[in-house]
Amino acid sequence: MEKLKKIKEDAQKAIAEAKTSEQLYQVKVQFFGKQGELSLLMKEVGALPKEDRPAFGKEVNIVRAALQQSYDDSESRLKTAELADKLQKESLDLTLPGPHLSLGGTHPIPRVINEIVEILSRIGFSVRSGPLVESDRYNFTALNIPENHPARDMQDTFYIDENHVLRTHTSPVQIHTMENEKPPIRVLAPGSVFRCDSDASHSPNFHQIEALLIDKKVSMSDLKGTISFFIKEFFGSEIKTRFRPSFFPFTEPSAEVDCSCPLCKGEGCRMCGQSGWVEIGGSGLVHPNVLKQAGVDPNEWQGFAFGFGIERMAIIKYGINDIRLFVENDLRFLRQFES
Ligand code: PHE
């Protein structure tokens, strides 16, 4: 009973002095855990006279219950304090800015396409599309490109088989549109085109935008007015347009389209090769043979068409010096077009 009393007092004192729930737990282990002093004392019960054993056992249980009670009180007090302390230390500053999520931007090619479509849709043009793999007829024959024309050369054209090519320009969409729709027609066809060519200013896969207008009375002045309007809207009102006589099998007359260099304002710089002018594409009045091939009566209808290089326009507008930048996915390049 002396030993029991001492254990009780020591344990109560230790419980009262424990400063953390961890220290408190160690007190329990030492005094009234499974291997604790109380349990060891119980093992000595056999040394007592038989008649004293129940009373002693009862006393031990009372002490154990009392210690457990003190332990529980102390534990809940310490745990509450520890939790409050933890909450205090780990408190979140909700006013701190969150992690920065960067939004992607539109790639300059679709960006330029969207802008061109927006400008020309204001004067009645709407978008059509055509397949990237074309039969020889749509890419060449129906466009009045004869069998022996250099554009058919294996060196320029990716052939899929004897009769099919990756389209080398967007002009085949002219034929698809005239075959499928009744004039008057005002369509745009932006998209991928392919040519066997690759260096700083040529990519084997690039983009064009085709425009086709078919109506009763269409002249070169309609073509020039439309293109001049478009170029001023796209590059800026100070930009001039120049038409140079040229040749395309599918237009007659034909003209190459230049605009005054937006970078040097026509003064002459590296981008325009010191000429003050940059070329953006081809144009002309739709050749009667092309109208006939597509089932449109050339005696009733006339039209103009033009095809501009998207990469060229982007390069000129943004002063980009290498066409390969468009496909390299270099974020330092792309991020300049984010907003
Ligand atoms: N298809 C021609 C090219 O790729 C451009 C063009 C289109 C010329 C329409 C005249 C009319 O070079």
Short mmCIF file of C-alpha atoms and ligand atoms in Angstrom, two decimals:
data_model
loop_
_atom_site.label_atom_id
_atom_site.label_comp_id
_atom_site.label_asym_id
_atom_site.label_seq_id
_atom_site.Cartn_x
_atom_site.Cartn_y
_atom_site.Cartn_z
CA MET A 1 0.00 0.00 0.00
CA GLU A 2 2.98 2.29 0.67
CA LYS A 3 4.30 1.63 -2.83
CA LEU A 4 0.86 2.22 -4.30
CA LYS A 5 0.54 5.54 -2.51
CA LYS A 6 3.97 6.61 -3.76
CA ILE A 7 3.14 5.68 -7.36
CA LYS A 8 -0.08 7.63 -7.08
CA GLU A 9 1.62 10.74 -5.77
CA ASP A 10 4.53 10.61 -8.24
CA ALA A 11 2.19 10.03 -11.13
CA GLN A 12 -0.16 12.86 -10.15
CA LYS A 13 2.80 15.20 -9.81
CA ALA A 14 4.22 14.14 -13.17
CA ILE A 15 0.80 14.57 -14.81
CA ALA A 16 0.50 18.06 -13.38
CA GLU A 17 3.98 18.96 -14.58
CA ALA A 18 3.71 17.59 -18.12
CA LYS A 19 4.00 20.47 -20.56
CA THR A 20 3.07 18.68 -23.77
CA SER A 21 0.74 15.83 -24.67
CA GLU A 22 3.84 13.90 -25.65
CA GLN A 23 5.38 14.32 -22.16
CA LEU A 24 2.01 13.44 -20.68
CA TYR A 25 1.93 10.23 -22.66
CA GLN A 26 5.38 9.30 -21.34
CA VAL A 27 3.98 9.70 -17.80
CA LYS A 28 1.26 7.24 -18.65
CA VAL A 29 3.76 4.76 -20.06
CA GLN A 30 5.94 5.06 -16.98
CA PHE A 31 3.23 4.78 -14.34
CA PHE A 32 0.10 3.13 -15.56
CA GLY A 33 0.75 1.79 -19.05
CA LYS A 34 0.90 -1.96 -19.73
CA GLN A 35 4.52 -2.17 -18.59
CA GLY A 36 4.16 0.72 -16.12
CA GLU A 37 4.90 0.75 -12.41
CA LEU A 38 1.29 0.04 -11.52
CA SER A 39 1.29 -3.12 -13.61
CA LEU A 40 4.58 -4.24 -12.10
CA LEU A 41 3.10 -3.68 -8.63
CA MET A 42 0.13 -5.83 -9.52
CA LYS A 43 2.51 -8.67 -10.28
CA GLU A 44 3.64 -8.54 -6.67
CA VAL A 45 0.07 -9.27 -5.50
CA GLY A 46 1.01 -12.97 -5.21
CA ALA A 47 3.30 -12.11 -2.30
CA LEU A 48 0.33 -10.90 -0.24
CA PRO A 49 -1.72 -13.17 2.02
CA LYS A 50 -4.62 -14.58 0.04
CA GLU A 51 -7.30 -12.67 1.99
CA ASP A 52 -5.61 -9.29 1.36
CA ARG A 53 -5.36 -9.71 -2.37
CA PRO A 54 -8.94 -8.60 -3.41
CA ALA A 55 -8.78 -5.42 -1.32
CA PHE A 56 -5.36 -4.60 -2.72
CA GLY A 57 -6.51 -5.27 -6.27
CA LYS A 58 -9.45 -2.99 -5.69
CA GLU A 59 -7.13 -0.21 -4.40
CA VAL A 60 -4.89 -0.54 -7.47
CA ASN A 61 -7.93 -0.20 -9.72
CA ILE A 62 -9.11 2.90 -7.87
CA VAL A 63 -5.66 4.45 -8.25
CA ARG A 64 -5.53 3.48 -11.92
CA ALA A 65 -8.97 5.06 -12.50
CA ALA A 66 -7.98 8.22 -10.65
CA LEU A 67 -4.76 8.54 -12.65
CA GLN A 68 -6.65 7.93 -15.89
CA GLN A 69 -9.09 10.69 -14.95
CA SER A 70 -6.27 13.16 -14.25
CA TYR A 71 -4.59 12.06 -17.43
CA ASP A 72 -7.73 12.65 -19.52
CA ASP A 73 -8.31 16.12 -18.05
CA SER A 74 -4.73 17.08 -18.58
CA GLU A 75 -4.66 15.65 -22.08
CA SER A 76 -7.70 17.57 -23.24
CA ARG A 77 -6.28 20.78 -21.79
CA LEU A 78 -2.88 20.26 -23.46
CA LYS A 79 -4.36 19.18 -26.80
CA THR A 80 -6.62 22.24 -26.92
CA ALA A 81 -3.65 24.51 -26.23
CA GLU A 82 -1.50 22.70 -28.78
CA LEU A 83 -4.19 22.97 -31.45
CA ALA A 84 -4.63 26.69 -30.80
CA ASP A 85 -0.86 27.07 -31.03
CA LYS A 86 -0.74 25.14 -34.30
CA LEU A 87 -3.56 27.16 -35.84
CA GLN A 88 -1.81 30.33 -34.82
CA LYS A 89 1.53 29.25 -36.33
CA GLU A 90 0.09 27.81 -39.54
CA SER A 91 -2.42 30.57 -40.19
CA LEU A 92 -2.89 31.32 -43.90
CA ASP A 93 -2.59 34.80 -45.30
CA LEU A 94 -5.57 34.80 -47.63
CA THR A 95 -4.55 38.15 -49.05
CA LEU A 96 -1.40 36.68 -50.69
CA PRO A 97 -1.68 36.48 -54.49
CA GLY A 98 -2.41 33.00 -55.89
CA PRO A 99 -0.09 31.11 -58.24
CA HIS A 100 0.23 32.76 -61.66
CA LEU A 101 -1.64 30.82 -64.35
CA SER A 102 -0.51 32.03 -67.74
CA LEU A 103 -3.10 31.92 -70.52
CA GLY A 104 -2.06 30.84 -73.99
CA GLY A 105 -2.35 33.22 -76.89
CA THR A 106 -3.52 32.74 -80.45
CA HIS A 107 -0.65 31.67 -82.73
CA PRO A 108 0.25 34.43 -85.23
CA ILE A 109 -0.93 32.38 -88.26
CA PRO A 110 -4.55 31.80 -87.15
CA ARG A 111 -4.43 35.29 -85.72
CA VAL A 112 -3.64 36.80 -89.13
CA ILE A 113 -6.25 34.53 -90.77
CA ASN A 114 -8.90 35.67 -88.29
CA GLU A 115 -8.07 39.28 -88.92
CA ILE A 116 -8.20 38.94 -92.71
CA VAL A 117 -11.50 37.06 -92.53
CA GLU A 118 -12.91 39.74 -90.23
CA ILE A 119 -11.91 42.56 -92.63
CA LEU A 120 -13.21 40.90 -95.79
CA SER A 121 -16.40 39.66 -94.15
CA ARG A 122 -17.29 43.33 -93.69
CA ILE A 123 -17.60 43.62 -97.48
CA GLY A 124 -19.58 40.42 -97.95
CA PHE A 125 -17.05 37.60 -98.15
CA SER A 126 -17.62 34.37 -96.23
CA VAL A 127 -15.36 31.41 -95.55
CA ARG A 128 -15.20 28.12 -97.48
CA SER A 129 -12.75 25.27 -97.21
CA GLY A 130 -11.45 22.46 -99.38
CA PRO A 131 -9.44 19.25 -98.98
CA LEU A 132 -5.66 19.34 -98.49
CA VAL A 133 -5.24 16.32 -100.78
CA GLU A 134 -6.53 17.31 -104.19
CA SER A 135 -6.91 15.47 -107.43
CA ASP A 136 -4.81 16.69 -110.30
CA ARG A 137 -7.95 18.19 -111.82
CA TYR A 138 -8.75 20.59 -108.94
CA ASN A 139 -5.18 21.62 -108.25
CA PHE A 140 -4.16 22.03 -111.91
CA THR A 141 -6.35 21.10 -114.89
CA ALA A 142 -9.54 22.93 -113.96
CA LEU A 143 -7.39 25.95 -113.13
CA ASN A 144 -6.19 26.04 -116.73
CA ILE A 145 -2.75 24.76 -115.78
CA PRO A 146 -1.65 22.66 -118.76
CA GLU A 147 -0.01 19.26 -118.55
CA ASN A 148 3.49 20.59 -119.19
CA HIS A 149 3.33 23.59 -116.83
CA PRO A 150 6.39 23.94 -114.54
CA ALA A 151 4.10 24.22 -111.47
CA ARG A 152 3.34 20.53 -111.95
CA ASP A 153 7.01 19.70 -111.64
CA MET A 154 7.82 17.01 -109.09
CA GLN A 155 10.28 19.45 -107.54
CA ASP A 156 7.52 21.84 -106.45
CA THR A 157 4.63 19.47 -105.86
CA PHE A 158 4.21 16.70 -103.30
CA TYR A 159 2.56 13.87 -105.22
CA ILE A 160 0.44 11.38 -103.25
CA ASP A 161 0.00 9.16 -106.30
CA GLU A 162 -0.20 9.74 -110.05
CA ASN A 163 -3.48 11.62 -109.73
CA HIS A 164 -3.33 13.23 -106.31
CA VAL A 165 -1.23 15.97 -104.76
CA LEU A 166 -1.01 17.93 -101.53
CA ARG A 167 -2.60 21.14 -102.77
CA THR A 168 0.06 23.63 -103.81
CA HIS A 169 -2.27 26.63 -103.44
CA THR A 170 -5.78 27.47 -102.18
CA SER A 171 -7.05 28.15 -105.72
CA PRO A 172 -8.68 24.66 -106.02
CA VAL A 173 -11.32 25.96 -103.58
CA GLN A 174 -12.37 28.35 -106.39
CA ILE A 175 -13.39 25.31 -108.45
CA HIS A 176 -15.15 23.51 -105.55
CA THR A 177 -17.11 26.66 -104.74
CA MET A 178 -18.23 27.37 -108.31
CA GLU A 179 -19.23 23.73 -108.76
CA ASN A 180 -21.31 23.76 -105.57
CA GLU A 181 -22.81 27.24 -105.47
CA LYS A 182 -24.69 29.48 -107.88
CA PRO A 183 -23.22 32.95 -108.58
CA PRO A 184 -23.04 35.70 -107.42
CA ILE A 185 -20.23 34.39 -105.20
CA ARG A 186 -18.03 36.10 -102.62
CA VAL A 187 -15.88 33.61 -100.75
CA LEU A 188 -12.64 33.35 -98.83
CA ALA A 189 -10.63 30.17 -98.41
CA PRO A 190 -7.84 30.29 -95.85
CA GLY A 191 -5.76 27.17 -95.25
CA SER A 192 -2.65 25.04 -95.49
CA VAL A 193 -0.77 24.57 -98.74
CA PHE A 194 2.32 22.50 -99.54
CA ARG A 195 5.38 22.91 -101.73
CA CYS A 196 8.72 21.11 -101.88
CA ASP A 197 10.76 24.04 -100.62
CA SER A 198 12.49 24.84 -97.35
CA ASP A 199 14.77 27.64 -96.14
CA ALA A 200 14.60 30.83 -94.03
CA SER A 201 11.85 32.27 -96.24
CA HIS A 202 10.18 29.06 -97.54
CA SER A 203 8.37 26.37 -95.58
CA PRO A 204 7.12 23.10 -97.16
CA ASN A 205 3.80 23.71 -95.41
CA PHE A 206 2.54 27.27 -95.35
CA HIS A 207 -0.78 29.09 -95.56
CA GLN A 208 -2.68 31.10 -98.10
CA ILE A 209 -5.96 32.91 -98.20
CA GLU A 210 -7.89 32.79 -101.44
CA ALA A 211 -10.62 35.24 -102.37
CA LEU A 212 -13.08 34.66 -105.20
CA LEU A 213 -15.77 37.01 -106.40
CA ILE A 214 -18.14 36.10 -109.25
CA ASP A 215 -20.75 38.57 -110.49
CA LYS A 216 -22.30 40.03 -113.64
CA LYS A 217 -19.86 42.84 -114.30
CA VAL A 218 -16.47 42.57 -112.64
CA SER A 219 -13.40 44.53 -113.68
CA MET A 220 -9.77 45.06 -112.68
CA SER A 221 -10.84 48.22 -110.86
CA ASP A 222 -13.11 46.13 -108.59
CA LEU A 223 -10.13 43.89 -107.86
CA LYS A 224 -7.80 46.83 -107.20
CA GLY A 225 -10.34 48.63 -105.02
CA THR A 226 -11.02 45.53 -102.93
CA ILE A 227 -7.34 44.70 -102.41
CA SER A 228 -6.35 48.33 -101.64
CA PHE A 229 -9.13 48.55 -99.06
CA PHE A 230 -8.08 45.27 -97.52
CA ILE A 231 -4.40 46.21 -97.32
CA LYS A 232 -5.12 49.55 -95.66
CA GLU A 233 -7.37 47.82 -93.12
CA PHE A 234 -4.80 45.13 -92.40
CA PHE A 235 -1.48 47.01 -92.42
CA GLY A 236 -2.59 50.59 -91.78
CA SER A 237 -4.15 53.48 -93.72
CA GLU A 238 -0.75 54.87 -94.79
CA ILE A 239 0.15 51.67 -96.69
CA LYS A 240 0.00 51.89 -100.49
CA THR A 241 -0.81 49.03 -102.86
CA ARG A 242 0.95 48.40 -106.15
CA PHE A 243 -0.10 46.03 -108.95
CA ARG A 244 2.53 44.60 -111.26
CA PRO A 245 1.52 42.86 -114.50
CA SER A 246 2.12 39.14 -114.15
CA PHE A 247 0.99 35.76 -115.37
CA PHE A 248 -1.11 33.00 -113.81
CA PRO A 249 -2.78 30.37 -116.00
CA PHE A 250 -6.08 30.80 -114.11
CA THR A 251 -6.39 34.60 -114.35
CA GLU A 252 -6.34 37.04 -117.27
CA PRO A 253 -5.20 39.73 -116.86
CA SER A 254 -3.01 38.87 -113.86
CA ALA A 255 -1.21 41.06 -111.40
CA GLU A 256 1.18 40.55 -108.57
CA VAL A 257 0.28 42.56 -105.48
CA ASP A 258 2.86 44.56 -103.53
CA CYS A 259 2.34 46.89 -100.62
CA SER A 260 4.61 49.68 -99.45
CA CYS A 261 6.89 48.27 -96.76
CA PRO A 262 5.18 48.84 -93.38
CA LEU A 263 8.50 48.46 -91.55
CA CYS A 264 10.41 51.31 -93.24
CA LYS A 265 7.32 53.14 -94.61
CA GLY A 266 8.71 52.73 -98.13
CA GLU A 267 12.15 54.19 -97.32
CA GLY A 268 13.95 50.89 -98.01
CA CYS A 269 15.12 48.38 -95.42
CA ARG A 270 16.32 44.78 -95.07
CA MET A 271 12.81 43.32 -95.12
CA CYS A 272 11.89 44.91 -98.46
CA GLY A 273 15.36 44.44 -99.94
CA GLN A 274 15.80 48.24 -100.00
CA SER A 275 13.00 48.53 -102.60
CA GLY A 276 10.36 50.02 -100.30
CA TRP A 277 7.84 47.40 -101.54
CA VAL A 278 6.98 43.88 -100.39
CA GLU A 279 5.14 41.23 -102.37
CA ILE A 280 2.14 39.57 -100.73
CA GLY A 281 0.47 37.50 -103.47
CA GLY A 282 -1.13 37.08 -106.86
CA SER A 283 -4.40 38.24 -108.33
CA GLY A 284 -6.37 38.67 -111.53
CA LEU A 285 -9.67 38.30 -113.34
CA VAL A 286 -10.85 34.71 -113.42
CA HIS A 287 -9.90 33.13 -116.75
CA PRO A 288 -12.93 32.18 -118.90
CA ASN A 289 -11.53 28.63 -119.18
CA VAL A 290 -11.67 28.31 -115.38
CA LEU A 291 -15.30 29.49 -115.29
CA LYS A 292 -16.14 26.95 -118.02
CA GLN A 293 -14.34 24.11 -116.21
CA ALA A 294 -16.36 24.82 -113.07
CA GLY A 295 -19.70 25.03 -114.91
CA VAL A 296 -20.11 28.82 -114.85
CA ASP A 297 -21.07 30.53 -118.15
CA PRO A 298 -18.30 33.02 -119.04
CA ASN A 299 -20.69 34.95 -121.28
CA GLU A 300 -22.91 35.68 -118.31
CA TRP A 301 -20.47 35.87 -115.39
CA GLN A 302 -17.10 37.44 -114.63
CA GLY A 303 -14.94 37.38 -111.57
CA PHE A 304 -11.75 38.24 -109.79
CA ALA A 305 -9.56 36.17 -107.50
CA PHE A 306 -6.56 36.72 -105.35
CA GLY A 307 -4.35 34.52 -103.22
CA PHE A 308 -2.11 35.93 -100.50
CA GLY A 309 0.55 34.27 -98.39
CA ILE A 310 -0.41 34.29 -94.71
CA GLU A 311 3.15 33.83 -93.43
CA ARG A 312 4.29 36.66 -95.71
CA MET A 313 1.62 38.94 -94.30
CA ALA A 314 2.48 37.99 -90.72
CA ILE A 315 6.19 38.45 -91.38
CA ILE A 316 5.59 41.89 -92.84
CA LYS A 317 3.10 42.98 -90.19
CA TYR A 318 5.18 41.86 -87.21
CA GLY A 319 8.69 42.22 -88.68
CA ILE A 320 9.56 38.52 -88.28
CA ASN A 321 12.84 37.48 -89.90
CA ASP A 322 12.55 33.69 -90.26
CA ILE A 323 9.53 31.72 -91.46
CA ARG A 324 10.62 28.70 -89.38
CA LEU A 325 9.78 30.57 -86.17
CA PHE A 326 6.10 29.87 -86.87
CA VAL A 327 6.56 26.13 -86.37
CA GLU A 328 9.32 25.92 -83.78
CA ASN A 329 7.02 26.47 -80.78
CA ASP A 330 9.57 28.67 -79.07
CA LEU A 331 7.66 30.32 -76.23
CA ARG A 332 9.87 33.41 -76.40
CA PHE A 333 8.48 33.94 -79.91
CA LEU A 334 4.88 32.88 -79.23
CA ARG A 335 4.53 34.94 -76.02
CA GLN A 336 4.91 38.10 -78.09
CA PHE A 337 1.48 37.36 -79.52
CA GLU A 338 -0.28 36.59 -76.24
CA SER A 339 -2.62 39.49 -75.79
N1 PHE B 1 -2.64 30.54 -106.57
C1 PHE B 1 -1.65 31.54 -106.83
C2 PHE B 1 -0.36 31.12 -106.12
O1 PHE B 1 -0.37 30.27 -105.30
C3 PHE B 1 -2.08 32.89 -106.33
C4 PHE B 1 -3.27 33.44 -107.05
C5 PHE B 1 -4.53 33.24 -106.57
C6 PHE B 1 -3.09 34.20 -108.22
C7 PHE B 1 -5.64 33.75 -107.24
C8 PHE B 1 -4.17 34.69 -108.88
C9 PHE B 1 -5.43 34.50 -108.38
O2 PHE B 1 0.69 31.67 -106.41
#
